[in-house]
Amino acid sequence: MNNLAPSSFVAQDMRNAPAALLDALQQRFGAQFSRADAVREQHGRDEGAIFAPPPDAVVFAQSREDVADAVRLAAQYRTPIIPYGAGSSLEGHLLAVQGGISIDVSRMNRILSIDADDLTVTVQPGITRKQLNEALRHQGLFFPIDPGADASIGGMTATRASGTNAVRYGTLRENVLALEVVLASGEVIRCGTRAKKSAAGYDLTRLFVGSEGTLGIFTEITLRLYPLPEAVSAAICSFPSIEAAVRTVISTIQLGVPIARVELIDAATVGLVNRHSKLSLREEPMLLMEFHGSPASVKEQAETVQELAGEYGGQAFEWAHTPEERTRLWTARHNAYFAGVQSKPGCRVITTDTCVPISRLADCLLASVQEAEASGIPYFLVGHVGDGNFHFGYLIDPDDPDQRMRGEQLSRQLVARAIEMDGTCTGEHGIGIHKMDYLVQETGAGAVAVMRSIKQALDPDNILNPGKIFRNPQPLR
């Protein structure tokens, strides 16, 4: 596992942008190009606990042509290119660990077409999920993938994101239909169609989804949409223990209840959320649930789950039927990360992202809670438990080597446990920098070698977001 320094990540094999490239970018992009320290620093930090030098410069792309031209110029000088969207990554995806140029696509935030009859939309990569859903709402449609942060669609696609609705609607893998991608040479290709299925050649769309900016940069993304449900109801329910809450979820899924969201918050994290969001929730393990469908089906789902919860000691059901009430509950859940961070000023978060088969969820969670409690490291715990995905956030002082070591040890132990249970080291955040060794542990060296060969075939000079997913892959030429 990476032994991260207390306040920095020591970059290796730096390939800083040469003066000739910087001059060429300045000439091509003018005011869309910046070498200002504040701009570089902004594009050299994410929400994770890893520190790295900032990029050498930033290009603010506004079109497909801008992205392609920037990549072509960087390719001439074999200089790294790092895509940047909303900056909400937790695993160091946007860090310039080998130097290079950040390409900010946040200004590429237009909806290019909405095809309501086919339930599809084509967007530029910089649009955020909230911007997209605000535009779709007026047509009675929505895009359900909700990772919590108001991430860009490009970043979500690059990390194969999911979130609170994944138990019913799936992840980005199931909801991206087609892509326009700029390759390492600057060539622009398209893959996928708006058709519901295809058997035409290799599935390049699925290859690029989750590639974390290492195989290409997205300039257009076509997504699957869904009608806004006729009825929506949400509820919270408290439990005497984490195990009781998880057993309720397992029974719900195994019974086939099409629940839209089911989130776990442990007792300590409920306390953090109460203080951060000024709420008065019972400080016990809690499930937040949401049901979508017709009024009759929502009522049936809710009654079934309430009955199951009662069998495991669930109590104090609180229903939220209006949009305002639901927003209050889900805002509290989405703010759990920030509630944890603000509980320990100056801390950074080592975030875990394991996912296990739901039958093993209780075992994995309980053993991991025991380890975290014994460590003395403050933490928070939330989970998209309907699909077996959960997150510990270990709150560490970034300048305390002992705390970082203990936090990383907890992360290692959790990942090893999840993999032993046929799970994964990352359910939705991606590998980035932090999980490179975990990837080998999970898939084996042979599978990583196959991935590396794909990377080298598409990016022989290793300029697209280098230093991510694989440890120091070398250019072929």
GROMACS .gro file of C-alpha atoms in nm:
model
  477
    1MET     CA    1   0.000   0.000   0.000
    2ASN     CA    2   0.110   0.358  -0.061
    3ASN     CA    3   0.300   0.512   0.230
    4LEU     CA    4   0.174   0.866   0.186
    5ALA     CA    5   0.382   1.141   0.342
    6PRO     CA    6   0.209   1.339   0.618
    7SER     CA    7   0.140   1.651   0.417
    8SER     CA    8   0.232   1.569   0.058
    9PHE     CA    9   0.239   1.305  -0.208
   10VAL     CA   10   0.593   1.291  -0.349
   11ALA     CA   11   0.545   1.297  -0.725
   12GLN     CA   12   0.768   1.071  -0.934
   13ASP     CA   13   0.894   1.092  -1.292
   14MET     CA   14   0.790   1.455  -1.334
   15ARG     CA   15   0.728   1.562  -1.692
   16ASN     CA   16   0.660   1.931  -1.653
   17ALA     CA   17   0.535   2.126  -1.951
   18PRO     CA   18   0.822   2.278  -2.152
   19ALA     CA   19   0.823   2.650  -2.226
   20ALA     CA   20   0.755   2.585  -2.595
   21LEU     CA   21   0.430   2.404  -2.510
   22LEU     CA   22   0.320   2.676  -2.269
   23ASP     CA   23   0.385   2.939  -2.535
   24ALA     CA   24   0.187   2.739  -2.792
   25LEU     CA   25  -0.106   2.696  -2.554
   26GLN     CA   26  -0.102   3.067  -2.470
   27GLN     CA   27  -0.109   3.153  -2.839
   28ARG     CA   28  -0.393   2.909  -2.914
   29PHE     CA   29  -0.616   2.976  -2.612
   30GLY     CA   30  -0.544   3.332  -2.502
   31ALA     CA   31  -0.769   3.420  -2.206
   32GLN     CA   32  -0.873   3.053  -2.180
   33PHE     CA   33  -0.520   2.968  -2.066
   34SER     CA   34  -0.382   3.044  -1.720
   35ARG     CA   35  -0.056   2.998  -1.531
   36ALA     CA   36  -0.172   3.197  -1.228
   37ASP     CA   37  -0.077   3.033  -0.898
   38ALA     CA   38  -0.431   3.054  -0.757
   39VAL     CA   39  -0.580   2.888  -1.064
   40ARG     CA   40  -0.317   2.613  -1.064
   41GLU     CA   41  -0.366   2.548  -0.693
   42GLN     CA   42  -0.742   2.520  -0.740
   43HIS     CA   43  -0.690   2.259  -1.011
   44GLY     CA   44  -0.437   2.067  -0.804
   45ARG     CA   45  -0.662   1.973  -0.511
   46ASP     CA   46  -0.960   1.745  -0.468
   47GLU     CA   47  -1.165   1.640  -0.164
   48GLY     CA   48  -0.930   1.356  -0.066
   49ALA     CA   49  -0.635   1.330   0.171
   50ILE     CA   50  -0.356   1.320  -0.090
   51PHE     CA   51  -0.147   1.626  -0.173
   52ALA     CA   52   0.049   1.679  -0.494
   53PRO     CA   53   0.213   1.965  -0.686
   54PRO     CA   54  -0.032   2.172  -0.892
   55PRO     CA   55  -0.043   2.143  -1.272
   56ASP     CA   56   0.190   2.364  -1.472
   57ALA     CA   57  -0.103   2.547  -1.633
   58VAL     CA   58  -0.476   2.524  -1.695
   59VAL     CA   59  -0.671   2.530  -2.022
   60PHE     CA   60  -1.040   2.621  -1.994
   61ALA     CA   61  -1.195   2.424  -2.280
   62GLN     CA   62  -1.520   2.547  -2.430
   63SER     CA   63  -1.563   2.304  -2.719
   64ARG     CA   64  -1.462   1.969  -2.864
   65GLU     CA   65  -1.208   2.152  -3.077
   66ASP     CA   66  -1.051   2.312  -2.771
   67VAL     CA   67  -1.001   1.974  -2.606
   68ALA     CA   68  -0.865   1.815  -2.922
   69ASP     CA   69  -0.624   2.101  -2.990
   70ALA     CA   70  -0.494   2.102  -2.632
   71VAL     CA   71  -0.436   1.726  -2.644
   72ARG     CA   72  -0.261   1.749  -2.983
   73LEU     CA   73  -0.024   2.015  -2.854
   74ALA     CA   74   0.050   1.819  -2.536
   75ALA     CA   75   0.108   1.503  -2.741
   76GLN     CA   76   0.374   1.681  -2.949
   77TYR     CA   77   0.573   1.738  -2.629
   78ARG     CA   78   0.469   1.414  -2.454
   79THR     CA   79   0.334   1.621  -2.167
   80PRO     CA   80   0.063   1.492  -1.930
   81ILE     CA   81  -0.298   1.608  -1.967
   82ILE     CA   82  -0.532   1.586  -1.666
   83PRO     CA   83  -0.909   1.631  -1.717
   84TYR     CA   84  -1.088   1.847  -1.458
   85GLY     CA   85  -1.461   1.887  -1.398
   86ALA     CA   86  -1.608   1.984  -1.060
   87GLY     CA   87  -1.306   1.888  -0.848
   88SER     CA   88  -1.508   1.656  -0.622
   89SER     CA   89  -1.288   1.347  -0.658
   90LEU     CA   90  -1.188   1.162  -0.342
   91GLU     CA   91  -0.909   0.943  -0.483
   92GLY     CA   92  -0.669   1.193  -0.639
   93HIS     CA   93  -0.794   1.155  -0.997
   94LEU     CA   94  -0.728   1.518  -1.089
   95LEU     CA   95  -0.386   1.554  -0.924
   96ALA     CA   96  -0.091   1.637  -1.150
   97VAL     CA   97   0.140   1.377  -0.995
   98GLN     CA   98   0.371   1.389  -1.298
   99GLY     CA   99   0.319   1.755  -1.384
  100GLY     CA  100   0.144   1.868  -1.700
  101ILE     CA  101  -0.164   2.060  -1.812
  102SER     CA  102  -0.509   2.054  -1.653
  103ILE     CA  103  -0.797   2.070  -1.902
  104ASP     CA  104  -1.097   2.223  -1.725
  105VAL     CA  105  -1.420   2.126  -1.905
  106SER     CA  106  -1.658   2.297  -1.661
  107ARG     CA  107  -1.748   2.558  -1.924
  108MET     CA  108  -1.862   2.277  -2.155
  109ASN     CA  109  -2.192   2.249  -1.969
  110ARG     CA  110  -2.460   2.256  -2.238
  111ILE     CA  111  -2.741   2.010  -2.301
  112LEU     CA  112  -2.705   1.927  -2.669
  113SER     CA  113  -3.031   1.739  -2.720
  114ILE     CA  114  -3.317   1.589  -2.522
  115ASP     CA  115  -3.504   1.304  -2.688
  116ALA     CA  116  -3.806   1.262  -2.463
  117ASP     CA  117  -3.966   0.990  -2.678
  118ASP     CA  118  -3.653   0.774  -2.650
  119LEU     CA  119  -3.574   0.876  -2.292
  120THR     CA  120  -3.220   0.993  -2.376
  121VAL     CA  121  -3.019   1.313  -2.342
  122THR     CA  122  -2.685   1.417  -2.489
  123VAL     CA  123  -2.474   1.658  -2.285
  124GLN     CA  124  -2.130   1.810  -2.266
  125PRO     CA  125  -1.907   1.673  -1.988
  126GLY     CA  126  -1.899   1.984  -1.768
  127ILE     CA  127  -2.269   1.993  -1.684
  128THR     CA  128  -2.341   1.885  -1.327
  129ARG     CA  129  -2.612   1.643  -1.227
  130LYS     CA  130  -2.815   1.918  -1.054
  131GLN     CA  131  -2.796   2.143  -1.361
  132LEU     CA  132  -2.909   1.854  -1.578
  133ASN     CA  133  -3.202   1.755  -1.358
  134GLU     CA  134  -3.321   2.113  -1.324
  135ALA     CA  135  -3.350   2.130  -1.704
  136LEU     CA  136  -3.512   1.786  -1.733
  137ARG     CA  137  -3.770   1.848  -1.461
  138HIS     CA  138  -3.981   2.067  -1.690
  139GLN     CA  139  -4.021   1.773  -1.928
  140GLY     CA  140  -4.121   1.524  -1.660
  141LEU     CA  141  -3.787   1.341  -1.680
  142PHE     CA  142  -3.486   1.291  -1.457
  143PHE     CA  143  -3.138   1.140  -1.448
  144PRO     CA  144  -3.126   0.927  -1.132
  145ILE     CA  145  -2.755   0.879  -1.060
  146ASP     CA  146  -2.688   1.075  -0.741
  147PRO     CA  147  -2.342   1.043  -0.584
  148GLY     CA  148  -2.417   1.317  -0.333
  149ALA     CA  149  -2.174   1.581  -0.451
  150ASP     CA  150  -2.289   1.798  -0.741
  151ALA     CA  151  -2.033   1.627  -0.962
  152SER     CA  152  -1.993   1.684  -1.334
  153ILE     CA  153  -2.140   1.423  -1.567
  154GLY     CA  154  -1.797   1.382  -1.727
  155GLY     CA  155  -1.633   1.307  -1.393
  156MET     CA  156  -1.916   1.074  -1.294
  157THR     CA  157  -1.876   0.885  -1.622
  158ALA     CA  158  -1.499   0.867  -1.581
  159THR     CA  159  -1.530   0.707  -1.237
  160ARG     CA  160  -1.837   0.491  -1.314
  161ALA     CA  161  -2.021   0.668  -1.032
  162SER     CA  162  -2.342   0.552  -0.872
  163GLY     CA  163  -2.477   0.675  -0.537
  164THR     CA  164  -2.801   0.665  -0.347
  165ASN     CA  165  -3.033   0.557  -0.632
  166ALA     CA  166  -2.814   0.276  -0.765
  167VAL     CA  167  -3.010   0.001  -0.591
  168ARG     CA  168  -3.297   0.065  -0.835
  169TYR     CA  169  -3.151   0.253  -1.132
  170GLY     CA  170  -2.799   0.112  -1.154
  171THR     CA  171  -2.470   0.295  -1.203
  172LEU     CA  172  -2.320   0.503  -1.484
  173ARG     CA  173  -2.223   0.174  -1.649
  174GLU     CA  174  -2.590   0.095  -1.715
  175ASN     CA  175  -2.691   0.451  -1.797
  176VAL     CA  176  -2.432   0.574  -2.050
  177LEU     CA  177  -2.540   0.487  -2.406
  178ALA     CA  178  -2.285   0.668  -2.622
  179LEU     CA  179  -1.973   0.882  -2.599
  180GLU     CA  180  -1.764   1.124  -2.800
  181VAL     CA  181  -1.403   1.090  -2.688
  182VAL     CA  182  -1.076   1.272  -2.765
  183LEU     CA  183  -0.793   1.017  -2.776
  184ALA     CA  184  -0.430   1.071  -2.678
  185SER     CA  185  -0.341   1.172  -3.035
  186GLY     CA  186  -0.613   1.437  -3.043
  187GLU     CA  187  -0.831   1.223  -3.271
  188VAL     CA  188  -1.203   1.239  -3.194
  189ILE     CA  189  -1.406   0.916  -3.201
  190ARG     CA  190  -1.764   0.817  -3.123
  191CYS     CA  191  -1.881   0.494  -2.966
  192GLY     CA  192  -2.226   0.365  -2.883
  193THR     CA  193  -2.567   0.480  -3.009
  194ARG     CA  194  -2.903   0.588  -2.869
  195ALA     CA  195  -3.041   0.241  -2.938
  196LYS     CA  196  -3.119   0.031  -2.630
  197LYS     CA  197  -2.881  -0.244  -2.738
  198SER     CA  198  -2.605  -0.325  -2.987
  199ALA     CA  199  -2.383  -0.620  -3.076
  200ALA     CA  200  -2.151  -0.419  -3.302
  201GLY     CA  201  -1.790  -0.502  -3.222
  202TYR     CA  202  -1.608  -0.439  -2.896
  203ASP     CA  203  -1.806  -0.245  -2.638
  204LEU     CA  204  -1.585   0.063  -2.638
  205THR     CA  205  -1.843   0.266  -2.448
  206ARG     CA  206  -1.813   0.038  -2.146
  207LEU     CA  207  -1.434   0.045  -2.179
  208PHE     CA  208  -1.423   0.425  -2.153
  209VAL     CA  209  -1.682   0.444  -1.873
  210GLY     CA  210  -1.477   0.411  -1.556
  211SER     CA  211  -1.140   0.466  -1.726
  212GLU     CA  212  -1.070   0.771  -1.503
  213GLY     CA  213  -0.938   0.994  -1.781
  214THR     CA  214  -0.656   0.752  -1.867
  215LEU     CA  215  -0.786   0.645  -2.211
  216GLY     CA  216  -0.953   0.957  -2.345
  217ILE     CA  217  -1.135   1.280  -2.258
  218PHE     CA  218  -1.513   1.294  -2.299
  219THR     CA  219  -1.662   1.577  -2.502
  220GLU     CA  220  -2.018   1.442  -2.542
  221ILE     CA  221  -2.210   1.190  -2.332
  222THR     CA  222  -2.548   1.033  -2.414
  223LEU     CA  223  -2.741   0.917  -2.109
  224ARG     CA  224  -3.050   0.711  -2.036
  225LEU     CA  225  -3.335   0.905  -1.873
  226TYR     CA  226  -3.637   0.803  -1.667
  227PRO     CA  227  -3.986   0.951  -1.621
  228LEU     CA  228  -4.032   1.135  -1.295
  229PRO     CA  229  -4.216   0.889  -1.070
  230GLU     CA  230  -4.586   0.954  -1.021
  231ALA     CA  231  -4.546   0.922  -0.646
  232VAL     CA  232  -4.244   0.948  -0.415
  233SER     CA  233  -4.233   0.884  -0.043
  234ALA     CA  234  -3.936   0.883   0.192
  235ALA     CA  235  -3.891   0.764   0.547
  236ILE     CA  236  -3.635   0.733   0.821
  237CYS     CA  237  -3.633   0.454   1.076
  238SER     CA  238  -3.412   0.402   1.382
  239PHE     CA  239  -3.279   0.064   1.494
  240PRO     CA  240  -3.127  -0.078   1.811
  241SER     CA  241  -2.809  -0.180   1.624
  242ILE     CA  242  -2.632  -0.160   1.289
  243GLU     CA  243  -2.691  -0.532   1.243
  244ALA     CA  244  -3.067  -0.489   1.283
  245ALA     CA  245  -3.070  -0.212   1.022
  246VAL     CA  246  -2.863  -0.414   0.777
  247ARG     CA  247  -3.074  -0.727   0.826
  248THR     CA  248  -3.379  -0.519   0.738
  249VAL     CA  249  -3.214  -0.411   0.414
  250ILE     CA  250  -3.110  -0.766   0.325
  251SER     CA  251  -3.465  -0.891   0.380
  252THR     CA  252  -3.605  -0.604   0.172
  253ILE     CA  253  -3.379  -0.677  -0.125
  254GLN     CA  254  -3.421  -1.054  -0.106
  255LEU     CA  255  -3.799  -1.010  -0.099
  256GLY     CA  256  -3.776  -0.817  -0.426
  257VAL     CA  257  -3.911  -0.484  -0.301
  258PRO     CA  258  -3.811  -0.228  -0.573
  259ILE     CA  259  -3.692   0.029  -0.321
  260ALA     CA  260  -3.533   0.334  -0.488
  261ARG     CA  261  -3.293   0.436  -0.210
  262VAL     CA  262  -3.189   0.285   0.120
  263GLU     CA  263  -2.905   0.450   0.309
  264LEU     CA  264  -2.745   0.359   0.641
  265ILE     CA  265  -2.609   0.614   0.887
  266ASP     CA  266  -2.455   0.489   1.212
  267ALA     CA  267  -2.541   0.646   1.549
  268ALA     CA  268  -2.227   0.858   1.582
  269THR     CA  269  -2.270   0.997   1.231
  270VAL     CA  270  -2.635   1.083   1.301
  271GLY     CA  271  -2.500   1.297   1.588
  272LEU     CA  272  -2.256   1.470   1.353
  273VAL     CA  273  -2.536   1.534   1.103
  274ASN     CA  274  -2.763   1.673   1.375
  275ARG     CA  275  -2.502   1.927   1.477
  276HIS     CA  276  -2.409   2.019   1.120
  277SER     CA  277  -2.762   2.045   0.978
  278LYS     CA  278  -2.933   2.158   1.301
  279LEU     CA  279  -3.162   1.855   1.317
  280SER     CA  280  -3.291   1.647   1.606
  281LEU     CA  281  -3.281   1.294   1.464
  282ARG     CA  282  -3.263   1.003   1.709
  283GLU     CA  283  -2.893   0.926   1.756
  284GLU     CA  284  -2.925   0.557   1.678
  285PRO     CA  285  -2.837   0.355   1.366
  286MET     CA  286  -3.075   0.480   1.101
  287LEU     CA  287  -3.203   0.388   0.756
  288LEU     CA  288  -3.316   0.655   0.511
  289MET     CA  289  -3.545   0.506   0.248
  290GLU     CA  290  -3.725   0.629  -0.062
  291PHE     CA  291  -3.996   0.463  -0.270
  292HIS     CA  292  -4.089   0.548  -0.631
  293GLY     CA  293  -4.388   0.441  -0.840
  294SER     CA  294  -4.764   0.480  -0.855
  295PRO     CA  295  -4.941   0.588  -0.536
  296ALA     CA  296  -5.062   0.231  -0.482
  297SER     CA  297  -4.722   0.069  -0.540
  298VAL     CA  298  -4.542   0.323  -0.320
  299LYS     CA  299  -4.791   0.256  -0.041
  300GLU     CA  300  -4.742  -0.120  -0.077
  301GLN     CA  301  -4.362  -0.093  -0.079
  302ALA     CA  302  -4.358   0.132   0.226
  303GLU     CA  303  -4.593  -0.092   0.424
  304THR     CA  304  -4.387  -0.400   0.340
  305VAL     CA  305  -4.060  -0.241   0.449
  306GLN     CA  306  -4.214  -0.097   0.765
  307GLU     CA  307  -4.335  -0.445   0.858
  308LEU     CA  308  -3.989  -0.593   0.792
  309ALA     CA  309  -3.822  -0.320   0.996
  310GLY     CA  310  -4.052  -0.394   1.286
  311GLU     CA  311  -3.932  -0.754   1.290
  312TYR     CA  312  -3.578  -0.622   1.355
  313GLY     CA  313  -3.670  -0.365   1.616
  314GLY     CA  314  -3.712  -0.069   1.380
  315GLN     CA  315  -3.903   0.218   1.536
  316ALA     CA  316  -3.976   0.589   1.520
  317PHE     CA  317  -4.070   0.585   1.151
  318GLU     CA  318  -4.084   0.940   1.018
  319TRP     CA  319  -4.244   0.983   0.676
  320ALA     CA  320  -4.165   1.259   0.429
  321HIS     CA  321  -4.422   1.292   0.154
  322THR     CA  322  -4.363   1.647   0.029
  323PRO     CA  323  -4.061   1.753  -0.178
  324GLU     CA  324  -3.954   1.992   0.098
  325GLU     CA  325  -3.961   1.720   0.364
  326ARG     CA  326  -3.768   1.477   0.141
  327THR     CA  327  -3.510   1.742   0.056
  328ARG     CA  328  -3.452   1.805   0.427
  329LEU     CA  329  -3.379   1.435   0.490
  330TRP     CA  330  -3.161   1.378   0.187
  331THR     CA  331  -2.968   1.701   0.234
  332ALA     CA  332  -2.877   1.577   0.580
  333ARG     CA  333  -2.755   1.248   0.431
  334HIS     CA  334  -2.556   1.418   0.157
  335ASN     CA  335  -2.398   1.650   0.413
  336ALA     CA  336  -2.268   1.361   0.623
  337TYR     CA  337  -1.922   1.394   0.467
  338PHE     CA  338  -1.901   1.765   0.548
  339ALA     CA  339  -2.049   1.705   0.894
  340GLY     CA  340  -1.762   1.466   0.960
  341VAL     CA  341  -1.497   1.704   0.828
  342GLN     CA  342  -1.630   1.998   1.030
  343SER     CA  343  -1.635   1.791   1.348
  344LYS     CA  344  -1.254   1.795   1.346
  345PRO     CA  345  -1.126   2.126   1.207
  346GLY     CA  346  -0.817   2.095   0.989
  347CYS     CA  347  -0.860   1.722   0.932
  348ARG     CA  348  -0.849   1.533   0.604
  349VAL     CA  349  -1.051   1.222   0.526
  350ILE     CA  350  -0.926   0.879   0.425
  351THR     CA  351  -1.241   0.755   0.255
  352THR     CA  352  -1.325   0.390   0.193
  353ASP     CA  353  -1.556   0.267  -0.079
  354THR     CA  354  -1.594  -0.108  -0.042
  355CYS     CA  355  -1.886  -0.306  -0.179
  356VAL     CA  356  -1.971  -0.667  -0.092
  357PRO     CA  357  -2.245  -0.915  -0.184
  358ILE     CA  358  -2.542  -0.814   0.022
  359SER     CA  359  -2.548  -1.147   0.205
  360ARG     CA  360  -2.207  -1.058   0.355
  361LEU     CA  361  -2.286  -0.693   0.428
  362ALA     CA  362  -2.362  -0.729   0.799
  363ASP     CA  363  -2.049  -0.938   0.866
  364CYS     CA  364  -1.824  -0.693   0.682
  365LEU     CA  365  -1.974  -0.384   0.843
  366LEU     CA  366  -1.972  -0.513   1.200
  367ALA     CA  367  -1.612  -0.632   1.189
  368SER     CA  368  -1.504  -0.301   1.036
  369VAL     CA  369  -1.688  -0.100   1.302
  370GLN     CA  370  -1.509  -0.299   1.573
  371GLU     CA  371  -1.170  -0.221   1.418
  372ALA     CA  372  -1.250   0.148   1.380
  373GLU     CA  373  -1.368   0.177   1.740
  374ALA     CA  374  -1.055   0.004   1.869
  375SER     CA  375  -0.823   0.229   1.665
  376GLY     CA  376  -0.914   0.554   1.838
  377ILE     CA  377  -0.936   0.730   1.499
  378PRO     CA  378  -1.255   0.940   1.468
  379TYR     CA  379  -1.471   0.825   1.180
  380PHE     CA  380  -1.811   0.850   1.016
  381LEU     CA  381  -2.005   0.571   0.847
  382VAL     CA  382  -2.264   0.594   0.570
  383GLY     CA  383  -2.366   0.341   0.311
  384HIS     CA  384  -2.572   0.275   0.000
  385VAL     CA  385  -2.652  -0.052   0.168
  386GLY     CA  386  -2.918  -0.159  -0.081
  387ASP     CA  387  -2.640  -0.268  -0.314
  388GLY     CA  388  -2.379  -0.358  -0.051
  389ASN     CA  389  -2.173  -0.038  -0.087
  390PHE     CA  390  -2.063   0.157   0.222
  391HIS     CA  391  -1.815   0.425   0.322
  392PHE     CA  392  -1.603   0.480   0.630
  393GLY     CA  393  -1.443   0.822   0.654
  394TYR     CA  394  -1.140   0.814   0.883
  395LEU     CA  395  -1.070   1.167   1.009
  396ILE     CA  396  -0.696   1.226   1.038
  397ASP     CA  397  -0.461   1.513   1.108
  398PRO     CA  398  -0.272   1.536   0.774
  399ASP     CA  399   0.043   1.644   0.959
  400ASP     CA  400   0.040   1.352   1.202
  401PRO     CA  401   0.221   1.050   1.050
  402ASP     CA  402   0.088   0.817   1.319
  403GLN     CA  403  -0.275   0.907   1.250
  404ARG     CA  404  -0.228   0.869   0.876
  405MET     CA  405  -0.062   0.531   0.928
  406ARG     CA  406  -0.348   0.409   1.149
  407GLY     CA  407  -0.609   0.540   0.904
  408GLU     CA  408  -0.440   0.364   0.614
  409GLN     CA  409  -0.414   0.046   0.818
  410LEU     CA  410  -0.790   0.053   0.880
  411SER     CA  411  -0.847   0.103   0.508
  412ARG     CA  412  -0.620  -0.191   0.420
  413GLN     CA  413  -0.793  -0.421   0.666
  414LEU     CA  414  -1.136  -0.324   0.537
  415VAL     CA  415  -1.042  -0.380   0.173
  416ALA     CA  416  -0.885  -0.717   0.251
  417ARG     CA  417  -1.204  -0.821   0.431
  418ALA     CA  418  -1.426  -0.706   0.143
  419ILE     CA  419  -1.216  -0.887  -0.118
  420GLU     CA  420  -1.216  -1.203   0.092
  421MET     CA  421  -1.597  -1.181   0.086
  422ASP     CA  422  -1.602  -1.161  -0.298
  423GLY     CA  423  -1.638  -0.785  -0.287
  424THR     CA  424  -1.447  -0.492  -0.432
  425CYS     CA  425  -1.216  -0.217  -0.308
  426THR     CA  426  -1.426   0.048  -0.484
  427GLY     CA  427  -1.796   0.046  -0.551
  428GLU     CA  428  -1.811   0.393  -0.709
  429HIS     CA  429  -1.516   0.624  -0.637
  430GLY     CA  430  -1.263   0.456  -0.866
  431ILE     CA  431  -0.897   0.365  -0.819
  432GLY     CA  432  -0.721   0.698  -0.875
  433ILE     CA  433  -0.395   0.713  -0.682
  434HIS     CA  434  -0.504   0.576  -0.349
  435LYS     CA  435  -0.626   0.230  -0.453
  436MET     CA  436  -0.363   0.118  -0.705
  437ASP     CA  437  -0.233  -0.161  -0.485
  438TYR     CA  438  -0.586  -0.262  -0.392
  439LEU     CA  439  -0.662  -0.313  -0.763
  440VAL     CA  440  -0.382  -0.571  -0.790
  441GLN     CA  441  -0.503  -0.734  -0.471
  442GLU     CA  442  -0.857  -0.760  -0.607
  443THR     CA  443  -0.805  -0.855  -0.972
  444GLY     CA  444  -0.460  -1.012  -0.973
  445ALA     CA  445  -0.146  -0.910  -1.160
  446GLY     CA  446  -0.260  -1.082  -1.480
  447ALA     CA  447  -0.579  -0.879  -1.510
  448VAL     CA  448  -0.393  -0.556  -1.433
  449ALA     CA  449  -0.143  -0.644  -1.706
  450VAL     CA  450  -0.430  -0.671  -1.955
  451MET     CA  451  -0.560  -0.331  -1.844
  452ARG     CA  452  -0.212  -0.187  -1.877
  453SER     CA  453  -0.181  -0.322  -2.232
  454ILE     CA  454  -0.506  -0.147  -2.328
  455LYS     CA  455  -0.374   0.176  -2.181
  456GLN     CA  456  -0.046   0.146  -2.369
  457ALA     CA  457  -0.223   0.066  -2.697
  458LEU     CA  458  -0.441   0.377  -2.676
  459ASP     CA  459  -0.189   0.606  -2.505
  460PRO     CA  460   0.164   0.489  -2.586
  461ASP     CA  461   0.328   0.803  -2.447
  462ASN     CA  462   0.127   0.782  -2.125
  463ILE     CA  463   0.007   1.142  -2.137
  464LEU     CA  464  -0.358   1.094  -2.037
  465ASN     CA  465  -0.388   1.134  -1.661
  466PRO     CA  466  -0.069   0.939  -1.586
  467GLY     CA  467   0.000   0.792  -1.242
  468LYS     CA  468  -0.361   0.681  -1.193
  469ILE     CA  469  -0.496   0.323  -1.175
  470PHE     CA  470  -0.152   0.172  -1.248
  471ARG     CA  471   0.172   0.234  -1.065
  472ASN     CA  472   0.412   0.423  -1.295
  473PRO     CA  473   0.322   0.269  -1.632
  474GLN     CA  474   0.603   0.349  -1.875
  475PRO     CA  475   0.556   0.484  -2.227
  476LEU     CA  476   0.616   0.231  -2.503
  477ARG     CA  477   0.825   0.471  -2.707
   0.00000   0.00000   0.00000
